[in-house]
Coordinates of C-alpha atoms in Angstrom, one line a residue:
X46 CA 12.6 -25.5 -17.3
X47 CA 11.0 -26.5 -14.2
X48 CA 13.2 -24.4 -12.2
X49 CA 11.8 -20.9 -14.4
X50 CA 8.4 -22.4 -13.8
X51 CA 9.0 -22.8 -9.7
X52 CA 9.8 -19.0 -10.4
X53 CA 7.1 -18.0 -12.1
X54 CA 4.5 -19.4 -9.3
X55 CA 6.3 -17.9 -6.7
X56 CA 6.2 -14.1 -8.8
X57 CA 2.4 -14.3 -9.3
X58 CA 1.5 -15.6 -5.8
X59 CA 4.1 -13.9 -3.8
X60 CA 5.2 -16.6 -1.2
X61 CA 4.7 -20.3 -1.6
X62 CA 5.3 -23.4 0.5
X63 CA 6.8 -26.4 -0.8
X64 CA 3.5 -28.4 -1.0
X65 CA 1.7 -25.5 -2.2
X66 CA 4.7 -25.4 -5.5
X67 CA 4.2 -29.4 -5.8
X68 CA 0.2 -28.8 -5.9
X69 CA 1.0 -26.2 -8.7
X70 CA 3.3 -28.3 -10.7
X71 CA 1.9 -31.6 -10.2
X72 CA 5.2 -33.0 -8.9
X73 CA 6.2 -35.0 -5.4
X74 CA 7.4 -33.1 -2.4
X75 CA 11.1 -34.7 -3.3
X76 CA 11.8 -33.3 -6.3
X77 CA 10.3 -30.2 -5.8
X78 CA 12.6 -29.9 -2.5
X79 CA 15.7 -30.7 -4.9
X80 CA 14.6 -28.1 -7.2
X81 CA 14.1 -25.5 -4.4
X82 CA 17.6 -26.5 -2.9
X83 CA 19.2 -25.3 -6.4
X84 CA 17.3 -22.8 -6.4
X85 CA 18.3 -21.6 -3.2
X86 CA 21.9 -22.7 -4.0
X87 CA 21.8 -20.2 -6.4
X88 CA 20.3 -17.2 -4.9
X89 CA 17.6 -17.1 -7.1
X90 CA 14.8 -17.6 -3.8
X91 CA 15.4 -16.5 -0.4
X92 CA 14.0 -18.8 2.4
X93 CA 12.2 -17.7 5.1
X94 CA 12.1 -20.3 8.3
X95 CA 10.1 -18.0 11.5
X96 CA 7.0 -20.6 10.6
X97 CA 7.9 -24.6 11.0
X98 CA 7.3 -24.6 7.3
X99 CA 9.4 -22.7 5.0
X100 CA 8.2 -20.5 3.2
X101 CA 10.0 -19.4 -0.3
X102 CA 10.1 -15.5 -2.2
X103 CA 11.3 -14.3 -5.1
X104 CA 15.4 -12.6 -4.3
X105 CA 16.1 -9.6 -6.0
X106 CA 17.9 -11.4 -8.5
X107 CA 15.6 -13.7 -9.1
X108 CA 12.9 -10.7 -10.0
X109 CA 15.9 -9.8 -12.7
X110 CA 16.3 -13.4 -13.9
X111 CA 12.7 -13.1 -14.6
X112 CA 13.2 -9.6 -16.1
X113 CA 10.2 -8.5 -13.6
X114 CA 10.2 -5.7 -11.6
X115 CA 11.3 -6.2 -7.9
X116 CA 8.4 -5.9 -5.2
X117 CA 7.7 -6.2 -1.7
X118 CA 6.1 -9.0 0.2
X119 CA 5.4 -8.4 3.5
X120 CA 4.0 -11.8 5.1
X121 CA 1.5 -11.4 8.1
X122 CA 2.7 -14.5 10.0
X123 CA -0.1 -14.5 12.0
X124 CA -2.9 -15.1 9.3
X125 CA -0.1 -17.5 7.8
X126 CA 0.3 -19.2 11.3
X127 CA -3.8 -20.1 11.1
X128 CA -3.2 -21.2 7.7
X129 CA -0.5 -23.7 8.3
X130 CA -2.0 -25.6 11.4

């Protein structure tokens, strides 16, 4: 259940940290981690790690879990750098 919600947050917002997904569900930065490594685990996520924070999208197959139609997030890293510091 948590693990549809994780991505649910990640469709409507695109790309999420992990503390940004534990601000969103309320939860500690542990288990959201362990929920995120399944997730992974699974292909259901892809991880992204140019930043020193990863930063988490929605896999092809995870647009299909979700029965949503696939899109394409392009991340400008350097407006996310200035965000992250």
């Amino acid at each position: 259940m948590e693990q549809i919600k994780i991505l649910e947050i990640i469709n409507r917002w695109g790309y999420l940290n992990t503390e940004q997904i534990a601000l969103l569900l309320n939860k500690n930065n542990a288990t959201v981690d362990t929920l995120i490594r399944i997730l992974n685990n699974k292909k259901l996520i892809r991880v992204d790690q140019l930043t020193k924070k990863n930063i988490y999208t929605l896999s092809s197959l995870g647009n299909r879990k979700l029965g949503k139609k696939s899109k394409n997030i392009r991340i400008n890293y350097n407006r996310l750098g200035a965000k992250l510091r």
